[in-house]
Short mmCIF file of the C-alpha atoms (twelve columns), coordinates in Angstrom:
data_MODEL
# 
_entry.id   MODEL 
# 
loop_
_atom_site.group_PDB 
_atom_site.id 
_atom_site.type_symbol 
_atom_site.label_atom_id 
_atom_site.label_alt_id 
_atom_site.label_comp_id 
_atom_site.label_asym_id 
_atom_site.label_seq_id 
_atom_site.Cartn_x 
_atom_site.Cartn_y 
_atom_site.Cartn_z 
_atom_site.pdbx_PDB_model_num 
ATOM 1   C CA . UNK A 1   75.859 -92.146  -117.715 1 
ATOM 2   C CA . UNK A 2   79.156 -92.282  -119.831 1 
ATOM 3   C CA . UNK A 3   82.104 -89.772  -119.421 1 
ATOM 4   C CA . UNK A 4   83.366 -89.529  -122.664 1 
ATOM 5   C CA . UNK A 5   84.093 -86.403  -124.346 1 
ATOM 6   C CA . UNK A 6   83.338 -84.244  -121.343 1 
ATOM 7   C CA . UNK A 7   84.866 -81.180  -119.577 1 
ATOM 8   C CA . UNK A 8   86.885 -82.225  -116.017 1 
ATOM 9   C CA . UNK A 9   84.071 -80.640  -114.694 1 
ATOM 10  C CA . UNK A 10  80.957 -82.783  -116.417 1 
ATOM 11  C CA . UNK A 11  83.057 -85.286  -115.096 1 
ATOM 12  C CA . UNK A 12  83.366 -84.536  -111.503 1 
ATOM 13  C CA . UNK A 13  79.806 -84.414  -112.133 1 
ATOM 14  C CA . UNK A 14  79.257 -87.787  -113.408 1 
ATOM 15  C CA . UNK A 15  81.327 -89.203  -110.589 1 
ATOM 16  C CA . UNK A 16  79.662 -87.824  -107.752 1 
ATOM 17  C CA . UNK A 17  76.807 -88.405  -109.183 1 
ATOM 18  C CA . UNK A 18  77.505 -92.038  -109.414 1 
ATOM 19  C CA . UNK A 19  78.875 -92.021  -105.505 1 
ATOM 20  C CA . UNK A 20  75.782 -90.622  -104.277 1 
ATOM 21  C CA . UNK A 21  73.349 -91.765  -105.747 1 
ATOM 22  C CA . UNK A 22  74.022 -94.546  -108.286 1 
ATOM 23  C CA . UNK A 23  76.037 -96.512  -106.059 1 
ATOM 24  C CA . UNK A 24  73.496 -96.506  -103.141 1 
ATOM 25  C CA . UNK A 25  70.575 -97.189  -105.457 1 
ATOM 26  C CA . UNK A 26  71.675 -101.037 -105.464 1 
ATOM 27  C CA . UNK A 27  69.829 -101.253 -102.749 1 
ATOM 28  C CA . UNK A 28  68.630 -97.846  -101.153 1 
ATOM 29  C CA . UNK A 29  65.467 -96.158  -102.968 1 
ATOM 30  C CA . UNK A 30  67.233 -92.421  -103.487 1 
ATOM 31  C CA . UNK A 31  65.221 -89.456  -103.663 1 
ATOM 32  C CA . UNK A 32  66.701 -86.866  -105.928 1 
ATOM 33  C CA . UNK A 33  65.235 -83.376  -105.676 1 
ATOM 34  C CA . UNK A 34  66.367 -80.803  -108.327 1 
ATOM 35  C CA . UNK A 35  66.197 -77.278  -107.008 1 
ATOM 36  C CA . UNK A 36  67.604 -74.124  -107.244 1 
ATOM 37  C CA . UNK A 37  68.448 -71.108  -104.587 1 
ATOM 38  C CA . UNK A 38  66.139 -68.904  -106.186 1 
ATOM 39  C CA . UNK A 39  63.312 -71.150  -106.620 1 
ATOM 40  C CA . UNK A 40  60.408 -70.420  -104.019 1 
ATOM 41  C CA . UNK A 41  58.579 -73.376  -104.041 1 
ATOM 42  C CA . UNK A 42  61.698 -75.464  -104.021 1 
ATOM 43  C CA . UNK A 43  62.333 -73.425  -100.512 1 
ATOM 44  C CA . UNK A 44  58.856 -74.372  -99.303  1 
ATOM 45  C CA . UNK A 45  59.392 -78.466  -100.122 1 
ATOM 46  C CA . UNK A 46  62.645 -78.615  -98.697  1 
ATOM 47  C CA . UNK A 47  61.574 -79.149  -94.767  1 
ATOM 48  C CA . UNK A 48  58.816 -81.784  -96.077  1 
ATOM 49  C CA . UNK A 49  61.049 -83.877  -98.309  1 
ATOM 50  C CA . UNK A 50  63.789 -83.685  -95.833  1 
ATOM 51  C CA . UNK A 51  61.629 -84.760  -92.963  1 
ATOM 52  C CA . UNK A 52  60.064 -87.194  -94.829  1 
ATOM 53  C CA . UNK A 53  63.331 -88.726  -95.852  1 
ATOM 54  C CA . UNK A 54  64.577 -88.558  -92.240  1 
ATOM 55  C CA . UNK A 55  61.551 -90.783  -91.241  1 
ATOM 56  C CA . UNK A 56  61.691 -93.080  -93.879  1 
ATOM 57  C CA . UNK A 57  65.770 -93.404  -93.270  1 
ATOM 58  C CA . UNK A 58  65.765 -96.586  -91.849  1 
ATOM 59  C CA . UNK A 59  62.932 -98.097  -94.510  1 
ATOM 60  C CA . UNK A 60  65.900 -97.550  -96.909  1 
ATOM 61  C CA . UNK A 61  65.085 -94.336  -98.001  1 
ATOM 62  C CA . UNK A 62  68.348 -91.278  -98.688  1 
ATOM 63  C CA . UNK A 63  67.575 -87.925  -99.825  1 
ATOM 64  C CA . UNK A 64  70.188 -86.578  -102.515 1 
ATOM 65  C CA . UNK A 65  69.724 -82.617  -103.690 1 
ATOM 66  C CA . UNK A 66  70.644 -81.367  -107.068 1 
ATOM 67  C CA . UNK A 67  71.658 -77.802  -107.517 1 
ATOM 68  C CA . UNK A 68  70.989 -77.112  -111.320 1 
ATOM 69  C CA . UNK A 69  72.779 -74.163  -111.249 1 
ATOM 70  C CA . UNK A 70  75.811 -76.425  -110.443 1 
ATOM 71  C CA . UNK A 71  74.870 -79.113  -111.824 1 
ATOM 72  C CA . UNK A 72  73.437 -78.641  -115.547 1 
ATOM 73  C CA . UNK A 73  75.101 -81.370  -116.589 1 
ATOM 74  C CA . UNK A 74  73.074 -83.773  -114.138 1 
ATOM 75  C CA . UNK A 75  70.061 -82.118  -114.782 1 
ATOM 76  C CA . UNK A 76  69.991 -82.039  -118.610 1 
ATOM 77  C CA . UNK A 77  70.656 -85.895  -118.632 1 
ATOM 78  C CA . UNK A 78  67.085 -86.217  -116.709 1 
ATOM 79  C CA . UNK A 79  65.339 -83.503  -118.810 1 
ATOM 80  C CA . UNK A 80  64.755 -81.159  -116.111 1 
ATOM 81  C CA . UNK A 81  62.508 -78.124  -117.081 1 
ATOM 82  C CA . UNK A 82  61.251 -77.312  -114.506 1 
ATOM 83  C CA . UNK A 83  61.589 -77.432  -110.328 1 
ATOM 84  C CA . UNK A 84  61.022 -78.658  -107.960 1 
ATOM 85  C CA . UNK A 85  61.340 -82.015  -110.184 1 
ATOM 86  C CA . UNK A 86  62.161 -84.830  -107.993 1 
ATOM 87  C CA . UNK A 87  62.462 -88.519  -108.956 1 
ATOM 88  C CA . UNK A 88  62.512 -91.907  -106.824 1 
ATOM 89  C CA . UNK A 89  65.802 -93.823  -108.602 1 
ATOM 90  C CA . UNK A 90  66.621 -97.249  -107.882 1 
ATOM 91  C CA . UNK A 91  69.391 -99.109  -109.159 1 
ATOM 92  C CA . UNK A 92  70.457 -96.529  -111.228 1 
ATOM 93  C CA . UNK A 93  67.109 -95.975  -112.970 1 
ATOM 94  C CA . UNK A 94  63.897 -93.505  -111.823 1 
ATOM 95  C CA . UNK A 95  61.148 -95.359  -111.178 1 
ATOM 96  C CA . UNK A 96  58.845 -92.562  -109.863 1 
ATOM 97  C CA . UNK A 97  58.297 -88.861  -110.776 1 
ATOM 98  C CA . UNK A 98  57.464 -87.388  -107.093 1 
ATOM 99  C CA . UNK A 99  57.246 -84.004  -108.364 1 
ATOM 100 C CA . UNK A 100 53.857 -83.832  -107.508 1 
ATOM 101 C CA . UNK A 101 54.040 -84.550  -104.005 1 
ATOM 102 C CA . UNK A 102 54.082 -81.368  -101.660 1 
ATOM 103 C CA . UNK A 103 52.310 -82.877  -98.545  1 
ATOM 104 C CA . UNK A 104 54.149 -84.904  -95.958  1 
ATOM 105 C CA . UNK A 105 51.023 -87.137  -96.446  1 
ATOM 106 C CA . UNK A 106 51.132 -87.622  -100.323 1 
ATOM 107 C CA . UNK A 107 54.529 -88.080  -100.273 1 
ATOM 108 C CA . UNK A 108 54.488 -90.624  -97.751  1 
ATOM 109 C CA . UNK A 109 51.626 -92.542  -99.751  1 
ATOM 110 C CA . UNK A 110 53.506 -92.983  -102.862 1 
ATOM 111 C CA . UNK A 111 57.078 -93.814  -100.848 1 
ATOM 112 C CA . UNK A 112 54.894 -96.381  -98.949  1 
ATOM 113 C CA . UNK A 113 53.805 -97.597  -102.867 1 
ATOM 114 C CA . UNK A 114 56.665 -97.977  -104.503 1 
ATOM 115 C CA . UNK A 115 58.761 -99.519  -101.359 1 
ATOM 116 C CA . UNK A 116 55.860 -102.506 -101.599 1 
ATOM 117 C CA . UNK A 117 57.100 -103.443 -104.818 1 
ATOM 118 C CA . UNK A 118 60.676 -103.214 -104.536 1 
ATOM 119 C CA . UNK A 119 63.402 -105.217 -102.967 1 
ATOM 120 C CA . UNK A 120 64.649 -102.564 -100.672 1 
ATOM 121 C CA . UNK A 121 67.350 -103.359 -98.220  1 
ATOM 122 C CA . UNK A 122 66.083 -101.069 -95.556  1 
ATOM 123 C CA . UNK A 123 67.679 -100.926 -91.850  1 
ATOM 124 C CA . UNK A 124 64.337 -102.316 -90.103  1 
ATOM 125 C CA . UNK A 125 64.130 -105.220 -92.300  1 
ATOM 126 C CA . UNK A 126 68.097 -105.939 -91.354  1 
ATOM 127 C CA . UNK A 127 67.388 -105.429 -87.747  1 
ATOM 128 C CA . UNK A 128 64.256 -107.505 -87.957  1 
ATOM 129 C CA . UNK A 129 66.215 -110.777 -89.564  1 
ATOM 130 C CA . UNK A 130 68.923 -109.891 -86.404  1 
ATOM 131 C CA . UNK A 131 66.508 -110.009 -83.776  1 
ATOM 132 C CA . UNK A 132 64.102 -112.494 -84.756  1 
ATOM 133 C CA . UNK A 133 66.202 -115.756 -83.494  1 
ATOM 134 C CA . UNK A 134 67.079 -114.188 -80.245  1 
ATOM 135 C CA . UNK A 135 63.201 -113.723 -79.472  1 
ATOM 136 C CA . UNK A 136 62.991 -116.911 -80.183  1 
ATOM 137 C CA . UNK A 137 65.685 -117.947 -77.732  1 
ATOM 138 C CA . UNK A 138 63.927 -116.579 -75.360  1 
ATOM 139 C CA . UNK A 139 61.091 -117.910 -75.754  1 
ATOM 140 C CA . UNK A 140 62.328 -121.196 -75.616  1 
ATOM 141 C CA . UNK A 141 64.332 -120.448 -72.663  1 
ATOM 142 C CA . UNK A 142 61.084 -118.934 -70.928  1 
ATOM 143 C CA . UNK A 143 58.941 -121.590 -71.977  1 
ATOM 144 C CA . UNK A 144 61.796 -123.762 -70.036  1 
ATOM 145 C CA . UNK A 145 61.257 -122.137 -66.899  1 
ATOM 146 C CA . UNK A 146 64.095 -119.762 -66.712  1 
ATOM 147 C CA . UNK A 147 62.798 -116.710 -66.438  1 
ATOM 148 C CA . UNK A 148 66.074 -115.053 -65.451  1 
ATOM 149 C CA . UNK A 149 67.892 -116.073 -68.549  1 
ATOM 150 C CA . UNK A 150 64.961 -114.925 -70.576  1 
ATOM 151 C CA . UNK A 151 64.940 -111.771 -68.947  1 
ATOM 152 C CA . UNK A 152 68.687 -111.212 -70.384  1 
ATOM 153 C CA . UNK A 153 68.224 -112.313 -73.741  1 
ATOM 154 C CA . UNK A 154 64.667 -109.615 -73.871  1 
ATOM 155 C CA . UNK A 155 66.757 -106.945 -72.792  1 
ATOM 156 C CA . UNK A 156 69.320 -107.383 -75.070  1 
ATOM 157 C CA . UNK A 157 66.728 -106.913 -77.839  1 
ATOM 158 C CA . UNK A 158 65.109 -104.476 -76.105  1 
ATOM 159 C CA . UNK A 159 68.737 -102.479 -76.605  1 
ATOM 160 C CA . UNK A 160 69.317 -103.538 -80.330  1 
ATOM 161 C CA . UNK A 161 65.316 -102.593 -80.991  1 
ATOM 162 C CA . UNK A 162 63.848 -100.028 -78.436  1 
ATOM 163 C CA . UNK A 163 60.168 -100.154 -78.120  1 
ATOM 164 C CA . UNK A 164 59.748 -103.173 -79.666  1 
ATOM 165 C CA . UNK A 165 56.734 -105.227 -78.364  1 
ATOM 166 C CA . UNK A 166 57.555 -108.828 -78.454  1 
ATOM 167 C CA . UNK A 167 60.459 -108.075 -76.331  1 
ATOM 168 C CA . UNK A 168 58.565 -105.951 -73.912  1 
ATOM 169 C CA . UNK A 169 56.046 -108.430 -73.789  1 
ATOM 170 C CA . UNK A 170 58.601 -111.582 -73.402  1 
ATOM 171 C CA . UNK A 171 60.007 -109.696 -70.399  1 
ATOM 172 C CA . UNK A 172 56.788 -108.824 -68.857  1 
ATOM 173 C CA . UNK A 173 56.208 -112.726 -68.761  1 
ATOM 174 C CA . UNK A 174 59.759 -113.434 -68.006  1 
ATOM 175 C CA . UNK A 175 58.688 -111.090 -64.514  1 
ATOM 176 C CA . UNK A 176 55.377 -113.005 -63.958  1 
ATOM 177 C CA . UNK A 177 57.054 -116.028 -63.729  1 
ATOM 178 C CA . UNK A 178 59.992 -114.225 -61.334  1 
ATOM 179 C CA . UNK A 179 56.901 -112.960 -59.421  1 
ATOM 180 C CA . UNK A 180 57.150 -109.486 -59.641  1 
ATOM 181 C CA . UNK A 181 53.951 -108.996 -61.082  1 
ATOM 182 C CA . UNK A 182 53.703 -105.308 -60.609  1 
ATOM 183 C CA . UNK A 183 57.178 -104.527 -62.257  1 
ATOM 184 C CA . UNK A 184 55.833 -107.148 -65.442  1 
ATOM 185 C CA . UNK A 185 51.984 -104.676 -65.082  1 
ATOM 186 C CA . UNK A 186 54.824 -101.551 -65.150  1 
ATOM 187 C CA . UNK A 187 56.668 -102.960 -68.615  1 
ATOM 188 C CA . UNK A 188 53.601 -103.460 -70.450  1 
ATOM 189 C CA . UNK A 189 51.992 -100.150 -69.318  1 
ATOM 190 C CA . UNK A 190 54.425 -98.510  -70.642  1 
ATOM 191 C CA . UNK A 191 54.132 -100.147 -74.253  1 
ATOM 192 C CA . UNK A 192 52.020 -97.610  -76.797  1 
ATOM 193 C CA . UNK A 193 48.249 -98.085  -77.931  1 
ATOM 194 C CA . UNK A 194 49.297 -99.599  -80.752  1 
ATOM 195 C CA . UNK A 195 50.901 -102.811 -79.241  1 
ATOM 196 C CA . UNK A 196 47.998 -103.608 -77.994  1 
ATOM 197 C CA . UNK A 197 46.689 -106.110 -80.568  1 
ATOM 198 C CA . UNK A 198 49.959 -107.696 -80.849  1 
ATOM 199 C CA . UNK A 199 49.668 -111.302 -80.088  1 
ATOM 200 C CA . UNK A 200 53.006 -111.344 -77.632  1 
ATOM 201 C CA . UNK A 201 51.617 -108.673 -75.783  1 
ATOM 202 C CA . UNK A 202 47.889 -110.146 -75.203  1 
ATOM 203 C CA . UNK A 203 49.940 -112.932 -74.288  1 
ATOM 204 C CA . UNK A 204 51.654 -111.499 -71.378  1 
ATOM 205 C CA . UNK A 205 48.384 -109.287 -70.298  1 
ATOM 206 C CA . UNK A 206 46.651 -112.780 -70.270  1 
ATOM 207 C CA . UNK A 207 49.758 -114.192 -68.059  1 
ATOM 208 C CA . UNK A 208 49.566 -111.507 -65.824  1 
ATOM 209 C CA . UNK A 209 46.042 -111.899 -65.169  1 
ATOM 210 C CA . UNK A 210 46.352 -115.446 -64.707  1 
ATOM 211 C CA . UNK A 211 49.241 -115.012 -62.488  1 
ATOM 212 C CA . UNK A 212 47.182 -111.827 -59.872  1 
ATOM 213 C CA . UNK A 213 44.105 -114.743 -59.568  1 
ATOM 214 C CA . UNK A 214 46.247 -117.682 -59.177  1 
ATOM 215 C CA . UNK A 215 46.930 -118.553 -55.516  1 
ATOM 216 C CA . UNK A 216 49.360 -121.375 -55.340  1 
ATOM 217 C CA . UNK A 217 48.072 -124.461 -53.228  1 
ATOM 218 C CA . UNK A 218 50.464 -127.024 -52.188  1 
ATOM 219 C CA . UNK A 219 47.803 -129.781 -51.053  1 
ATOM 220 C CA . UNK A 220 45.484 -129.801 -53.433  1 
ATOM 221 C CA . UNK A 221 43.764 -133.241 -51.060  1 
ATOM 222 C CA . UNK A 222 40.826 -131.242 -49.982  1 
ATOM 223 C CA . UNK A 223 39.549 -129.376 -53.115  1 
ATOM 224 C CA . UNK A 224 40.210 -132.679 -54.498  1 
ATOM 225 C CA . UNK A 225 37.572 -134.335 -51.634  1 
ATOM 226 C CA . UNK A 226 35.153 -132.184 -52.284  1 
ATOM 227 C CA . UNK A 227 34.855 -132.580 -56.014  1 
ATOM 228 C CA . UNK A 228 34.771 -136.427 -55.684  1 
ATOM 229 C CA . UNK A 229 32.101 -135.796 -52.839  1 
ATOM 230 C CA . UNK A 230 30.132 -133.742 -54.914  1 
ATOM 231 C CA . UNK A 231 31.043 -133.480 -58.961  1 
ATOM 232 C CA . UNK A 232 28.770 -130.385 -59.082  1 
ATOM 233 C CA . UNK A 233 30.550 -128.157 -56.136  1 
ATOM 234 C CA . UNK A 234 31.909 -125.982 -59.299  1 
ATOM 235 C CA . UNK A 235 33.318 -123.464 -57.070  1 
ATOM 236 C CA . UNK A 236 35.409 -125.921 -55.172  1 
ATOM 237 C CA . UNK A 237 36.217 -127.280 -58.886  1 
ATOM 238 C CA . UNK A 238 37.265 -123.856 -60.278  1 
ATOM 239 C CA . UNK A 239 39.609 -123.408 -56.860  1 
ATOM 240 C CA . UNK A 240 41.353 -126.523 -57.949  1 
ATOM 241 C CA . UNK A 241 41.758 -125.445 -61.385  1 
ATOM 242 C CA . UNK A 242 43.449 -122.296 -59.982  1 
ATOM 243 C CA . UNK A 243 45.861 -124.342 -57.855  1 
ATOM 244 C CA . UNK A 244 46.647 -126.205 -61.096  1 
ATOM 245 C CA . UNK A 245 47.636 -123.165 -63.070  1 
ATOM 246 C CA . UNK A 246 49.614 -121.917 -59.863  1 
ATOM 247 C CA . UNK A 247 51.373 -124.769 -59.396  1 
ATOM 248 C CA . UNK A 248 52.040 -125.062 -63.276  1 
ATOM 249 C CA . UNK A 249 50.033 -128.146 -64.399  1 
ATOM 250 C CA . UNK A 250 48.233 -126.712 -67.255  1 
ATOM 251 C CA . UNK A 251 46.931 -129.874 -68.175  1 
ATOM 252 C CA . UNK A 252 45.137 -130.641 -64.653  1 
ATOM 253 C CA . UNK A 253 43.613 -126.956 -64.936  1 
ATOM 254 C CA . UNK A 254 41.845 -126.968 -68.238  1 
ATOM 255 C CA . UNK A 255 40.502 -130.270 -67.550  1 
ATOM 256 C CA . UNK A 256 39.082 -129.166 -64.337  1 
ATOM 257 C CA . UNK A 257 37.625 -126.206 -66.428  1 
ATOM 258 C CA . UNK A 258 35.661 -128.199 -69.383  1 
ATOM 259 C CA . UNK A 259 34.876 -130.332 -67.138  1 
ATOM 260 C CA . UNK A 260 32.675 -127.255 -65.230  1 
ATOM 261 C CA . UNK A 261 31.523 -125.799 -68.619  1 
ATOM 262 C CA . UNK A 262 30.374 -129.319 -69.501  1 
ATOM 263 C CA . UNK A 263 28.341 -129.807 -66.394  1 
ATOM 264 C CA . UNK A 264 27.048 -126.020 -66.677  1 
ATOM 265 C CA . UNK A 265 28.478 -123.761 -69.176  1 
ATOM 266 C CA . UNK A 266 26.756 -121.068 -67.479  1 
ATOM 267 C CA . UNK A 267 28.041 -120.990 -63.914  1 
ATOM 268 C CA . UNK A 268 29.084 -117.972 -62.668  1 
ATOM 269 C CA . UNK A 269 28.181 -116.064 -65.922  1 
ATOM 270 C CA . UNK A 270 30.472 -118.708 -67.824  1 
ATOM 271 C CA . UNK A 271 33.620 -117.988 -65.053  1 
ATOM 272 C CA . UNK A 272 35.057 -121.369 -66.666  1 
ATOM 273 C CA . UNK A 273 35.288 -120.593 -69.537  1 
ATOM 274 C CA . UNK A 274 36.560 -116.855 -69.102  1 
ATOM 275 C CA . UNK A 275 39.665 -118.273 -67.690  1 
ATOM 276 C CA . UNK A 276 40.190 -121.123 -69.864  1 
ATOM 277 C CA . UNK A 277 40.429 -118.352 -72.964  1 
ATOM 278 C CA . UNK A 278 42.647 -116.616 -70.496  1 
ATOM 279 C CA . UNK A 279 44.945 -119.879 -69.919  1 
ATOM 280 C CA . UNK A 280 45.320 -120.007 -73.498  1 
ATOM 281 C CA . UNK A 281 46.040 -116.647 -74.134  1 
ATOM 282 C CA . UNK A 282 48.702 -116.799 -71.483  1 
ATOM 283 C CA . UNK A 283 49.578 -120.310 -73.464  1 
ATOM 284 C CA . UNK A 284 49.889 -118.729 -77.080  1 
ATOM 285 C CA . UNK A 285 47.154 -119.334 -79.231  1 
ATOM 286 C CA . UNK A 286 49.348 -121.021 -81.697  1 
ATOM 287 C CA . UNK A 287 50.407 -123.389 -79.449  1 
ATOM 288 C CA . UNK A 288 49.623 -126.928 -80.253  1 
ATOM 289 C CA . UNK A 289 48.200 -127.741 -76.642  1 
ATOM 290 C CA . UNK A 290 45.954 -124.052 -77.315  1 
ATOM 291 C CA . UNK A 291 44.968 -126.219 -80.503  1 
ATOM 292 C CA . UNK A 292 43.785 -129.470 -78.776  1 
ATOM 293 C CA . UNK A 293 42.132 -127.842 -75.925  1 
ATOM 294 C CA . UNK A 294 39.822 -125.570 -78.556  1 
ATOM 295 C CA . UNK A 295 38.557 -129.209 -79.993  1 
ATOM 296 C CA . UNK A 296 37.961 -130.079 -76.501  1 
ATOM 297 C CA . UNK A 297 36.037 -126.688 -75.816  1 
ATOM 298 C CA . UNK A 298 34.260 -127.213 -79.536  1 
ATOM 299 C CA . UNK A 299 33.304 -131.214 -78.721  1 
ATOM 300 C CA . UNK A 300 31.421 -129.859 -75.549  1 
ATOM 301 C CA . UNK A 301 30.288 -126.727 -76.621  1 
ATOM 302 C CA . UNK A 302 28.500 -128.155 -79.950  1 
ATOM 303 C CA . UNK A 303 28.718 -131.917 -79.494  1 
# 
């Protein structure tokens, strides 16, 4: 938008123009609405534009009004006839008309549009890239069996990121393996609706219910004696899977477990395999001991 040949005031025009909205358009979408004081219907967008902006803030989104009573020049160099005319400019250039929009809704739809198919720098995608190595610290430090250093790390993201899930979850599991089973039930209560198809949090659920059946054993000798005295004593066979998983030998438990759904898939209304799925939701599906335990499960189940 060149300067030359204008009034001081076209100017001042120009450059604020440029500070507020050019400048953050490198990498902000900008809304710019157009209105005027005595414009009625300008009156009745302004909460839903400026809520909707609010909510989209940390997508990327700013809000920038235009008085075209004070600001002709601004307004004549995007042909504005008419308000409410508000445009969606990035990098310096519109690339939507949203003049249309007076819903929350159908403003939302076509914000949720156009920031698919732009490289928006928005605050959750920032905070996202931040966050996403520390979860996986702490993972790694859980998976080690230090649940009290995980339990840090999780709350540190929970502090940078309220109320998000994988750290809720992570810290849930973190108090499983700490033993304080109703205080891990308490975090993921407390978790919306919507987490609940998030893989981290099935995860923990899965851990939790592993850990509230799981009675640790520490001589496994005579569970042991009866399955060698009688290989199809499947309750005495599931016990000693439980004592496994308890005492942390994943390995020993799922074998004891196919090895009950080989001899009878069926017993106790498939029991064995119930808590196998459970052991490898507490594992992590994408796990590469999940992965070889399913072709175990498939050889028996369809071999």
């Amino acid at each position: 938008m060149a300067s030359l040949g204008l009034s001081e005031a076209d100017k001042q025009s120009v450059e604020t123009f440029r500070q507020t909205v050019v400048e953050p358009s490198r990498t902000s979408l900008v809304i710019v609405d157009f209105w005027a004081e005595w414009c009625g219907p300008c009156k009745q967008l302004t909460p839903v534009i400026e809520k909707v902006a609010a909510d989209y803030a940390s997508k990327g989104v700013k809000l920038v009004k235009v008085n075209v009573d004070e600001e002709r020049f601004i307004a004549a160099q995007f042909r504005v006839q008419s308000i409410p005319t508000v445009y969606a400019v990035f990098k310096g250039q519109p690339v939507a008309d949203l003049s249309q929009a007076r819903t929350e809704g159908q403003l939302k739809q076509m914000l949720d549009q156009i920031l698919a198919q732009l490289p928006i720098q928005s605050d959750d995608a920032a905070l996202e890239q931040e966050i996403a190595p520390l979860l996986a610290m702490g993972e790694e430090i859980l998976d080690g069996g230090e649940p009290e250093r995980a339990m840090s790390i999780f709350a540190q993201i929970e502090q940078m990121a309220p109320g998000n899930f994988d750290a809720t979850a992570g810290a849930a599991r973190a108090l499983v393996l700490l033993g304080q089973l109703d205080a891990a039930q308490e975090a993921l209560d407390s978790l919306p609706p919507e987490a609940s198809k998030a893989q981290s949090v099935e995860r923990a659920r899965a851990a939790l219910a592993l850990a509230r059946d799981a009675k640790p054993v520490s001589d496994l000798s005579a569970l042991e004696a009866r399955v060698a005295a009688d290989p199809d004593d499947h309750e005495a066979r599931y016990e000693l899977a439980g004592g496994h998983m308890a005492n942390g030998d994943n390995d020993a438990a799922a074998d004891a477990l196919l090895e009950i759904i080989r001899r009878d898939r069926e017993w106790n209304e498939g029991a064995a395999r119930t808590q196998l799925l459970t052991l490898f939701g507490a594992v992590g599906l994408e796990n590469p001991w999940v992965s070889a335990q399913r072709r175990k499960l498939s050889a028996i189940l369809f071999g």
